[in-house]
Short mmCIF file of C-alpha atoms in Angstrom, two decimals:
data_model
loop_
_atom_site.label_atom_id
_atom_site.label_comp_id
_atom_site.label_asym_id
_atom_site.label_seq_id
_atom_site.Cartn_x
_atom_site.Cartn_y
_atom_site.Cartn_z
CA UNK H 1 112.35 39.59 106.87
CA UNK H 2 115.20 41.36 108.19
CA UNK H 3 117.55 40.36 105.91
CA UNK H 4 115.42 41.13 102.95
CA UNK H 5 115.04 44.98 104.47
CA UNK H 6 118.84 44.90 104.62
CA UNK H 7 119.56 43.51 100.92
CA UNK H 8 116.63 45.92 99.45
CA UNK H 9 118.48 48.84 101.47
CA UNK H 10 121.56 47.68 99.68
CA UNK H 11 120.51 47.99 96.08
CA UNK H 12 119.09 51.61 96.93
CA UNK H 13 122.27 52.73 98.04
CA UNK H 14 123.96 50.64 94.48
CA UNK H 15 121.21 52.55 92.74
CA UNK H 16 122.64 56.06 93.73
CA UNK H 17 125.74 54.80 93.40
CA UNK H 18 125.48 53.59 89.78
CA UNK H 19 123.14 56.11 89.25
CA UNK H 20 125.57 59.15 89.81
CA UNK H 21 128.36 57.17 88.28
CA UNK H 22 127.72 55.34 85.54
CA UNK H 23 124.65 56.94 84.07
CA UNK H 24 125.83 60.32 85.58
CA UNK H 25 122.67 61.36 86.59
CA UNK H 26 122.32 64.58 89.28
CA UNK H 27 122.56 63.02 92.49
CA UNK H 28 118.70 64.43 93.26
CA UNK H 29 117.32 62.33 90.22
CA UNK H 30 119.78 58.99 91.70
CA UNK H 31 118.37 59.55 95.14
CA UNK H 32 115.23 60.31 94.41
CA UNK H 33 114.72 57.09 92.25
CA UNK H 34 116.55 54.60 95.39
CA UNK H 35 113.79 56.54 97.67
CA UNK H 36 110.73 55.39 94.76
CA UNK H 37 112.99 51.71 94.84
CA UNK H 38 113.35 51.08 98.50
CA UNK H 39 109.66 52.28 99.61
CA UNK H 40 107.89 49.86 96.55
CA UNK H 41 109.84 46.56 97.54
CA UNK H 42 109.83 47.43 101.18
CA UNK H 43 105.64 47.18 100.70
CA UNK H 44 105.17 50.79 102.22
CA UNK H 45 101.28 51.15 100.27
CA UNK H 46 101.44 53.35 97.18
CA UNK H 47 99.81 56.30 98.80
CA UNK H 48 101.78 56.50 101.31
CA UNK H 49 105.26 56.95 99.30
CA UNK H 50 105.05 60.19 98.02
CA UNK H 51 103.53 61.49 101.34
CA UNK H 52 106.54 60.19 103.01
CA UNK H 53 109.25 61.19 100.74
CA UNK H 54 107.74 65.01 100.80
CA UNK H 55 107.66 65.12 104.50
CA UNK H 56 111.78 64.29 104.49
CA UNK H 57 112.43 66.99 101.99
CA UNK H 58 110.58 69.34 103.73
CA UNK H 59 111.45 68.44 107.44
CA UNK H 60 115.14 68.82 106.01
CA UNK H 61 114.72 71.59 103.72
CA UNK H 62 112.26 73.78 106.00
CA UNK H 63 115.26 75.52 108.31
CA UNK H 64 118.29 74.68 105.65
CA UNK H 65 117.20 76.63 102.59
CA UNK H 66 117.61 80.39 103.98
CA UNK H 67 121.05 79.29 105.70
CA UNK H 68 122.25 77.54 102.49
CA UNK H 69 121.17 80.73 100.16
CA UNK H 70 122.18 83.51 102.95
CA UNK H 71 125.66 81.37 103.15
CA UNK H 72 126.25 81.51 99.75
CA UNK H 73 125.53 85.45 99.08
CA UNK H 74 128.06 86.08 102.54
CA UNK H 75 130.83 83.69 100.80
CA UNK H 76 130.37 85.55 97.29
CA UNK H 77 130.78 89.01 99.02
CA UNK H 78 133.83 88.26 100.51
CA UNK H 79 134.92 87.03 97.02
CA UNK H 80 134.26 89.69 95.31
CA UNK H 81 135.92 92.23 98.03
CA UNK H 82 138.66 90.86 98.26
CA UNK H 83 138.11 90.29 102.11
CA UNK H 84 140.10 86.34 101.82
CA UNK H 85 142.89 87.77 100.26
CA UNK H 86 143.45 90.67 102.81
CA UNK H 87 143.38 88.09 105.27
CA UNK H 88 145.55 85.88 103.35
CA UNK H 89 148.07 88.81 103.25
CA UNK H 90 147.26 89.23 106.88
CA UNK H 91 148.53 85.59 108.02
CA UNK H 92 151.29 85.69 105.91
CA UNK H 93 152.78 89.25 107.94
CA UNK H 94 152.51 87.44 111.16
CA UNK H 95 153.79 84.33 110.27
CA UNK H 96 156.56 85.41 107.79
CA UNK H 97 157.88 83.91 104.79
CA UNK H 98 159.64 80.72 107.05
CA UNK H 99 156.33 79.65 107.91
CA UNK H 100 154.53 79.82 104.71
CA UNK H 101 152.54 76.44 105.51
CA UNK H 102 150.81 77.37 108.95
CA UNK H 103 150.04 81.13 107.47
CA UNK H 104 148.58 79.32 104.34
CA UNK H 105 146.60 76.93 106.25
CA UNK H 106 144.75 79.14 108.37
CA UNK H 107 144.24 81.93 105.48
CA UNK H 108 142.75 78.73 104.17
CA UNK H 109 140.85 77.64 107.91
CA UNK H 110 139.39 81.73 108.50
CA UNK H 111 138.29 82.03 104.72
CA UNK H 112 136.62 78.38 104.45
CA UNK H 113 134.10 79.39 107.30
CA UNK H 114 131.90 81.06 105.10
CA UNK H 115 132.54 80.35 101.65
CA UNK H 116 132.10 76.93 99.57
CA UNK H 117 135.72 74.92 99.20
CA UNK H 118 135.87 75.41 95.39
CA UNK H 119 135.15 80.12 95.82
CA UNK H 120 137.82 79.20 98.79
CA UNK H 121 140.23 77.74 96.23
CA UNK H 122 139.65 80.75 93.53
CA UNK H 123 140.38 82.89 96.45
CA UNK H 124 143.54 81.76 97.58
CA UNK H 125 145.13 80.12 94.22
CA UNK H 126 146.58 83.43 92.38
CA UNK H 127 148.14 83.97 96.51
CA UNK H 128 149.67 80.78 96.41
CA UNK H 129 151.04 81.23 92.77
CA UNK H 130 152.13 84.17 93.30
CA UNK H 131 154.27 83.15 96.71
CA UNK H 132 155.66 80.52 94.87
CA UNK H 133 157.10 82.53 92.20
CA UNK H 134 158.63 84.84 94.52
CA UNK H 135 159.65 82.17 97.48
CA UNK H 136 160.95 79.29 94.44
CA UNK H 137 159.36 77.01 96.77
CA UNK H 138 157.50 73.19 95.99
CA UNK H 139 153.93 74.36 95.37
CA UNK H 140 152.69 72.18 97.18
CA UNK H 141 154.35 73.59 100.52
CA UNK H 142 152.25 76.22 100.27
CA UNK H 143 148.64 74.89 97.96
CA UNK H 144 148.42 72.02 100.38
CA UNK H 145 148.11 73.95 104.08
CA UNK H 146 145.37 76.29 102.25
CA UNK H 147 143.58 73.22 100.55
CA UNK H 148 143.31 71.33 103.76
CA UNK H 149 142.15 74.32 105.94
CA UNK H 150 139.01 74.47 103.21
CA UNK H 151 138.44 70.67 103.37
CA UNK H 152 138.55 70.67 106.85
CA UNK H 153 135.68 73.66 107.47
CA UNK H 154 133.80 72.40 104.50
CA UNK H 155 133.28 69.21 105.63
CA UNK H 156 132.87 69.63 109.66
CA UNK H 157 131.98 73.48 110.35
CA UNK H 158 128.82 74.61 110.08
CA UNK H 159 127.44 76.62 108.46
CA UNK H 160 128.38 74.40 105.15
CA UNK H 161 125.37 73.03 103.90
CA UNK H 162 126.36 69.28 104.76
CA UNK H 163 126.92 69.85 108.25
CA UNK H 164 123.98 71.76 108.46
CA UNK H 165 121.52 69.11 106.54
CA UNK H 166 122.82 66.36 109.46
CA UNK H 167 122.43 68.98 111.78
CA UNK H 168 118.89 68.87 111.02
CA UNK H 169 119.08 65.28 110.61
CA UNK H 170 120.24 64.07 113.86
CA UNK H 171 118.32 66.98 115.51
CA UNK H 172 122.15 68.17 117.26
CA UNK H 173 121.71 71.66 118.89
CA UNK H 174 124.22 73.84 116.19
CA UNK H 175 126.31 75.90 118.36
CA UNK H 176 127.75 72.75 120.14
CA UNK H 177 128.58 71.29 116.93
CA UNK H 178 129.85 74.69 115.84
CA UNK H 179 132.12 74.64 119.10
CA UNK H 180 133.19 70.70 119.19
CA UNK H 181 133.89 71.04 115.40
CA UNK H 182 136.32 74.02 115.52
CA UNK H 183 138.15 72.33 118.69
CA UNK H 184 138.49 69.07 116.06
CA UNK H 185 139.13 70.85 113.05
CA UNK H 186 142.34 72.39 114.30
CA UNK H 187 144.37 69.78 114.81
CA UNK H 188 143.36 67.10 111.67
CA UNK H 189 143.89 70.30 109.92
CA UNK H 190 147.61 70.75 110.91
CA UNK H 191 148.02 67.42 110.54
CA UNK H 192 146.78 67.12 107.02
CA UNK H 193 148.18 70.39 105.81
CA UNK H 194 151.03 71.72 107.30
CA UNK H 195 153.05 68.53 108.54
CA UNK H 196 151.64 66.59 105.81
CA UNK H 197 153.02 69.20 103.31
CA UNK H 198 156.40 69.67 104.77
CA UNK H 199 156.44 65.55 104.34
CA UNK H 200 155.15 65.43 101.09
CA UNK H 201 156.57 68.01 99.32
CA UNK H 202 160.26 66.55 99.64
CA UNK H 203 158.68 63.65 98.03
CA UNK H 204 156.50 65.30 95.20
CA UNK H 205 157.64 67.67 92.75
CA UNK H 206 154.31 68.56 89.80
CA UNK H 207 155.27 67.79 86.97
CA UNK H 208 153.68 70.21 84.63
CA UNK H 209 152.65 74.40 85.67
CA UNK H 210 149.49 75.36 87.23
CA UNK H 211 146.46 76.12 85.63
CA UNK H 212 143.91 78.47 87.44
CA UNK H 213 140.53 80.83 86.96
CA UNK H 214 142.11 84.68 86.84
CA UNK H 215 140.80 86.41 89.24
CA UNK H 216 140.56 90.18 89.06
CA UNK H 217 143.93 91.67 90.74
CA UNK H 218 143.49 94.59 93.55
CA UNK H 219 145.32 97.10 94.79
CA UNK H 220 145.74 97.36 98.49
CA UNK H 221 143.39 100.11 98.61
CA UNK H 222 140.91 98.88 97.02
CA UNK H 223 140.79 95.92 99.99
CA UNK H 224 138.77 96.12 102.50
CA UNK H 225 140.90 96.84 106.19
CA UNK H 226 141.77 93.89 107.94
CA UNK H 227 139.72 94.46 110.98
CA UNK H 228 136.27 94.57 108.85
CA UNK H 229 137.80 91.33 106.72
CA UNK H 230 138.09 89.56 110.22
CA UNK H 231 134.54 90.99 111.50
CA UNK H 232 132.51 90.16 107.92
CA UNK H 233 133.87 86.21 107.97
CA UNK H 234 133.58 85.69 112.01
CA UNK H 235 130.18 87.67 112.50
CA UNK H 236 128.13 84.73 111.88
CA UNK H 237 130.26 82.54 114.06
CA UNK H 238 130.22 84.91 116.24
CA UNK H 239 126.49 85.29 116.67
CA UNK H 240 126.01 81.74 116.59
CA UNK H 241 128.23 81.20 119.16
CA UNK H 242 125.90 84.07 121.41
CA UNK H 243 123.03 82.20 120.92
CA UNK H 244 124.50 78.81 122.47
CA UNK H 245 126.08 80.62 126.17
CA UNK H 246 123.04 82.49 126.28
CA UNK H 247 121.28 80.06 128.55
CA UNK H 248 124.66 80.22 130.67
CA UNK H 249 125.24 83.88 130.78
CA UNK H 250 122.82 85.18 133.58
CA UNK H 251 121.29 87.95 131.77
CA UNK H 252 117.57 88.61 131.99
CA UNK H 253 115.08 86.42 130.22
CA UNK H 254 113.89 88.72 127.28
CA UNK H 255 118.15 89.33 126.63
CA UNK H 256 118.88 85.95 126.79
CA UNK H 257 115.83 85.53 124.41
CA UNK H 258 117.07 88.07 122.33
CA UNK H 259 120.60 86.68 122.10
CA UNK H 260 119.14 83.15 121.11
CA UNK H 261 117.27 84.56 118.52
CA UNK H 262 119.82 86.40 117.14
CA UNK H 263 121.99 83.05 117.18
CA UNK H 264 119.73 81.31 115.03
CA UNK H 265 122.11 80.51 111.98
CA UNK H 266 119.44 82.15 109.98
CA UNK H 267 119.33 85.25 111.67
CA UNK H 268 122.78 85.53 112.48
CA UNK H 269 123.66 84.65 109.00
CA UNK H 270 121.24 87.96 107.76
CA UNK H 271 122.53 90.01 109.96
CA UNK H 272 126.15 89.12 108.65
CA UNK H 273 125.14 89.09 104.86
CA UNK H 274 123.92 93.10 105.43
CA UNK H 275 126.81 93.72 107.18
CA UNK H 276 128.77 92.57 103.93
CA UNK H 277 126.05 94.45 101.54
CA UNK H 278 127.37 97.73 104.13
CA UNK H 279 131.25 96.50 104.51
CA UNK H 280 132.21 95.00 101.36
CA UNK H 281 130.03 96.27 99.35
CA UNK H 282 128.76 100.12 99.20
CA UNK H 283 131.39 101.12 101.26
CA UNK H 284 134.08 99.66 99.03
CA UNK H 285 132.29 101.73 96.07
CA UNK H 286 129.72 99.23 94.56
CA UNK H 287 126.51 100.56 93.63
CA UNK H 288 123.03 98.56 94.20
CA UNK H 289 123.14 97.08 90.88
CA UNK H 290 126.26 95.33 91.27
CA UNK H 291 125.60 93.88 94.87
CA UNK H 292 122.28 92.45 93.06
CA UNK H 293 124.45 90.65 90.31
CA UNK H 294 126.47 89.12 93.20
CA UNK H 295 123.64 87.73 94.64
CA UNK H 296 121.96 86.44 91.71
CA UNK H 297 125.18 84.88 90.64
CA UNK H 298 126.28 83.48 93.85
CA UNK H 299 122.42 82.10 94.27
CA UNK H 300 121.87 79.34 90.59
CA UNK H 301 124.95 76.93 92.51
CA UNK H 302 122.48 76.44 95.47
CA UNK H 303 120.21 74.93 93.84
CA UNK H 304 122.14 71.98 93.07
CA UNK H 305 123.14 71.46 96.79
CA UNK H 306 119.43 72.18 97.93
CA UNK H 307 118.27 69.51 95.59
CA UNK H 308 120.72 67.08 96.80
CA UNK H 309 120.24 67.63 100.52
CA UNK H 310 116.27 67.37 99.94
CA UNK H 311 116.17 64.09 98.37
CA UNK H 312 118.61 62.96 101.22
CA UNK H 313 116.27 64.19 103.63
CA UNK H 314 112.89 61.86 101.48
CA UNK H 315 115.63 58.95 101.22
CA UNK H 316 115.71 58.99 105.07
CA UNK H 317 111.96 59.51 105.79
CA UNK H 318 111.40 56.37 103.75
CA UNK H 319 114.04 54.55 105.60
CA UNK H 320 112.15 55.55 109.00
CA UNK H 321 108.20 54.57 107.37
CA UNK H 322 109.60 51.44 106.00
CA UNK H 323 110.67 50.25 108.91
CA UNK H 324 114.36 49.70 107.70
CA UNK H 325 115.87 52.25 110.07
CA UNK H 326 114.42 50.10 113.33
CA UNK H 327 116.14 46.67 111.39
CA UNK H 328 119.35 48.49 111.28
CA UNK H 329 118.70 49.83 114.73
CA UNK H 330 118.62 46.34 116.39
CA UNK H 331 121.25 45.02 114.11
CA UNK H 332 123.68 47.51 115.11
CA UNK H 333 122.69 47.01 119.08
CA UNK H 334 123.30 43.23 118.88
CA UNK H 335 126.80 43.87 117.30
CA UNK H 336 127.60 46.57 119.82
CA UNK H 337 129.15 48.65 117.03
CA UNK H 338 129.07 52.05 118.33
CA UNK H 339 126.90 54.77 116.19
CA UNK H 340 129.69 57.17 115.79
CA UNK H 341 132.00 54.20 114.26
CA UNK H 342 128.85 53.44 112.24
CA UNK H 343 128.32 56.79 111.16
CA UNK H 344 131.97 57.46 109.92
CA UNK H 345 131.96 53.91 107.67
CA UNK H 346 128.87 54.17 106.70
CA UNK H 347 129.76 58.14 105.15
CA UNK H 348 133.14 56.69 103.94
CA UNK H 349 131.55 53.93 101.77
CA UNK H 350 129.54 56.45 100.04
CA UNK H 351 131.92 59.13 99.70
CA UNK H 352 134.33 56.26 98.52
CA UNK H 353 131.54 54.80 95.43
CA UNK H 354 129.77 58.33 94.79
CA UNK H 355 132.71 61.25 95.07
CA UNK H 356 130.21 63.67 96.50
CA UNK H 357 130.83 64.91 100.17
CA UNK H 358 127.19 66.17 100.55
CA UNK H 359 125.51 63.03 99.38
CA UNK H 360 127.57 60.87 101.75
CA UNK H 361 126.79 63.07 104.33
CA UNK H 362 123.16 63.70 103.83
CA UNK H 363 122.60 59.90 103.24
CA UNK H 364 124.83 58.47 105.93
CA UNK H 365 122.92 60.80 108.04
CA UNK H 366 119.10 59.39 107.06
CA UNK H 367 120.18 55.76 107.63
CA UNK H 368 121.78 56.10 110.97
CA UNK H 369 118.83 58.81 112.51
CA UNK H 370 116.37 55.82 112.89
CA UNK H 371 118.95 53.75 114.26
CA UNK H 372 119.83 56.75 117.58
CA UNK H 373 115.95 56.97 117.75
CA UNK H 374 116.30 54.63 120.67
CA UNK H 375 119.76 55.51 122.17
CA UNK H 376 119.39 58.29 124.64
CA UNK H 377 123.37 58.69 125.38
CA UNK H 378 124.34 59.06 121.92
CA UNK H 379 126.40 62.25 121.90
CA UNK H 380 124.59 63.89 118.07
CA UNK H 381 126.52 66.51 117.91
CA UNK H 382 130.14 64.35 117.81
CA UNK H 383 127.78 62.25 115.47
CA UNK H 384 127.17 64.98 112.92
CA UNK H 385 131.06 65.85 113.09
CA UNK H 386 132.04 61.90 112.36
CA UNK H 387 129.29 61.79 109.68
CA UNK H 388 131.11 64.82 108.56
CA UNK H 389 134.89 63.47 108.55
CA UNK H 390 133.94 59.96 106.81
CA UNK H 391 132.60 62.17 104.10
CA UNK H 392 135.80 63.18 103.24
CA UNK H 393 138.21 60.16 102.83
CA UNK H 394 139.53 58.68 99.97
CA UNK H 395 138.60 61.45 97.10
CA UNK H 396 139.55 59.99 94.35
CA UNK H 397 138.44 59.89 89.72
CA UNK H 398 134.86 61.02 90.77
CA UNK H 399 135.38 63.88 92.97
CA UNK H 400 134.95 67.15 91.65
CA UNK H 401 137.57 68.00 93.79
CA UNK H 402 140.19 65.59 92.73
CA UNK H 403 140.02 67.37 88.92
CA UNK H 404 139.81 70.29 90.28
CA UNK H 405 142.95 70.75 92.45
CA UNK H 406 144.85 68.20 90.14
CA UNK H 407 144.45 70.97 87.08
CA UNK H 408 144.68 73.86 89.76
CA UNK H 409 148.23 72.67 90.81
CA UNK H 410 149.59 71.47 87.72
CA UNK H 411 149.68 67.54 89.16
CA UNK H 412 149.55 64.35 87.24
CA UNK H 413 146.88 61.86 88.59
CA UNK H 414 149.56 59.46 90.13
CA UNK H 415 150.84 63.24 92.22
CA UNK H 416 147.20 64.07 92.96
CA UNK H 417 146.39 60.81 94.87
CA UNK H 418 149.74 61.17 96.65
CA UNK H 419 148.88 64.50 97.91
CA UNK H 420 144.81 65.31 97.49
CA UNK H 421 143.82 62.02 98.14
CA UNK H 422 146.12 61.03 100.93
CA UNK H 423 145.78 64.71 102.45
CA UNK H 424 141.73 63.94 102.61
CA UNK H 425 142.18 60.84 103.99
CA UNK H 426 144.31 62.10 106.57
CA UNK H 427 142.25 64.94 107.67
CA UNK H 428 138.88 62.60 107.61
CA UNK H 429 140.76 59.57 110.24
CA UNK H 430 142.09 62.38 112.28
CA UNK H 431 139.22 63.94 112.44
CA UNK H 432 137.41 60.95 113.78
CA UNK H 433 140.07 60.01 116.40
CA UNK H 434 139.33 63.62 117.60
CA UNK H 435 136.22 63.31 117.97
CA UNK H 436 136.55 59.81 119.44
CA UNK H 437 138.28 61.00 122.26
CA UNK H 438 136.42 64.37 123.19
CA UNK H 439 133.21 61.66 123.42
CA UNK H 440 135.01 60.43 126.13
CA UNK H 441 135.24 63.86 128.04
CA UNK H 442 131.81 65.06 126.85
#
């Protein structure tokens, strides 16, 4: 019986693998179907599968959707300010033009907090062209830092929606996943983006000239200061942070309420999107109207993710009611293969056959929550950060990504898997090492 559970859990994850890339369906309708697949030949009864399935997407979806949608309005306002690009210009001051790569990689780092990697990109691209032209240096000493500093946040650092969906998953508490995810983040992002560019870019010259979206140029005063670009990207983090040390900070009990609530990713992440409406927006001369378009604009993307993330969330509720998860549970305790090491392969597999980060997150993440049902010392927040970093090797021909920075930088596809591809790679085993060791402090 076991092995048939295994082999039928096998085909469902084929199914949203061919599903997504041969038939190029939308990973919801993929997942959704493997879900319909795995809870039929599993013999879950027929009224019971669509009860199941809509408890995941709602147990996942219930505290994600307002973070998701409040994320995505904070990211667009800082687009449309020009808040990334002050900071950009901020970095590169300190730094100075010898040290292009570290200023680039945390413009890249700061700026990837709150925004999605591909806004990130169309932020930071006409910088990076534009340094290049004047510094006649290899591109890629300069794309690459900034590239891997959005990878890096995007997949580890809440509040992205994939962390955020295993978050949920794995029931980790957020602000110590927040906290272990910035201390891991650091250093697999040097690693992948400034040493790996210095290395690669003697190596690695594109072949043909970039290609990128225009963005609208500013004028330095028409930026917002430095100070409030700083304040409108860290708020949240800032908040959320608040909300964790509360319980540790000796205050009364209706402050340290107070302080928790207000570190609820959802209420921190309000507070931070008015903040922007106030900062960015009417203060930098944009009228009611305009702030509306943003956030109409910035809100049809979502949708896709939310879809995604839900169906994840039904595909691991029928994992748990058919009984699979507790086979995979046992399985994985007689090979004494630890869930973290689980976690990572199981997320690299999937990121590997299906290109998408936030599928191989959200599904690693239902098929190994049944399986830490019965481990108590299972550490879930290093868990959601090695889901996180296996979702992120090996981009290759159906990543999004992959097109997008090989156009972006003017690469052929043999130059984009020597430098995307290996720089992912890179920044998803580091990652996991990271984490690997702070599990043994933690």
């Amino acid at each position: 019986m076991d092995a048939y559970l295994l082999i039928i859990t096998l085909l469902a994850i084929i199914i949203v693998i061919v599903g997504v890339s041969v038939f190029k369906w939308h990973a919801f309708i993929s997942l959704l179907i493997a879900s319909l697949f795995l809870a039929i030949f599993t013999g879950m009864n027929l009224d019971e599968i669509v009860k199941a399935y809509e408890t995941g997407v709602g147990g996942t979806l219930g505290h994600l959707i307002g973070i998701i949608a409040l994320g995505a309005i904070l990211g667009k306002m800082l687009a449309e300010s020009g808040a990334g690009l002050r900071i950009a210009n901020f970095f590169i001051k300190v730094f100075g033009e010898k040290k292009l790569p570290w200023a680039m990689f945390f413009s890249g780092f700061v700026i990837g907090i709150p925004v999605f990697f591909e806004v990130g990109i169309l932020i930071l691209l006409p910088l990076v062209i534009s340094i290049q032209k004047a510094s006649k240096k290899n591109i890629l000493l300069i794309a690459l830092p900034a590239i891997a500093g959005l990878s890096i946040v995007h997949g580890l650092v809440p509040p992205h929606p994939g962390a955020v969906a295993a978050i949920g998953i794995y029931n980790a508490n957020l602000g110590k996943v927040l906290l272990y995810s910035l201390i891991i983040a650091i250093p697999a992002g040097i690693i992948g983006g400034p040493l790996f560019a210095k290395y690669i870019s003697k190596r690695v010259t594109p072949e043909e000239e970039p290609e990128f979206v225009h963005v609208e140029e500013k004028t330095e005063d028409q930026l917002p200061s430095t100070f409030i670009s700083f304040f409108s990207i860290l708020l949240p983090v800032i908040l959320m942070v608040l909300g964790t040390l509360s319980p540790y900070m000796h205050v009364s009990k209706s402050l340290e309420s107070a302080f928790t609530f207000i570190g609820s990713p959802l209420i921190a992440l309000l507070i931070s999107v008015f903040s922007a409406y106030y900062f960015l927006g009417f203060r930098l001369g944009q009228n009611k109207k305009a702030i509306k378009k943003f956030t109409e604009d910035c809100l049809v993307p979502v949708g896709s993710i939310v879809l995604i993330i839900g169906a994840g969330g039904g595909f691991k509720q029928i994992l748990i009611e058919s009984g699979v998860g507790d086979t995979i549970g046992h399985l994985a305790q007689n090979f004494s293969v630890s869930p973290l090491v689980l976690a990572f392969i199981i997320a690299g597999l999937i990121r590997i056959a299906t290109g998408s980060a936030t599928v191989a997150l959200t599904t690693a993440a239902g098929i190994v929550s049944p399986i830490i049902a019965n481990m108590p010392d299972v550490n879930l927040e290093l868990l959601v950060i090695v889901t996180g970093a296996g979702s992120l090797m090996f981009s290759h021909v159906n990543d999004a990504g992959f097109w997008m920075v090989k156009e972006y930088l003017g690469l052929s596809i043999k130059e984009t898997f020597k430098t995307w591809t290996a720089l992912e790679t890179i920044l998803s085993f580091v990652a996991f090492v990271c984490a690997l060791i702070l599990n043994a402090f933690v």
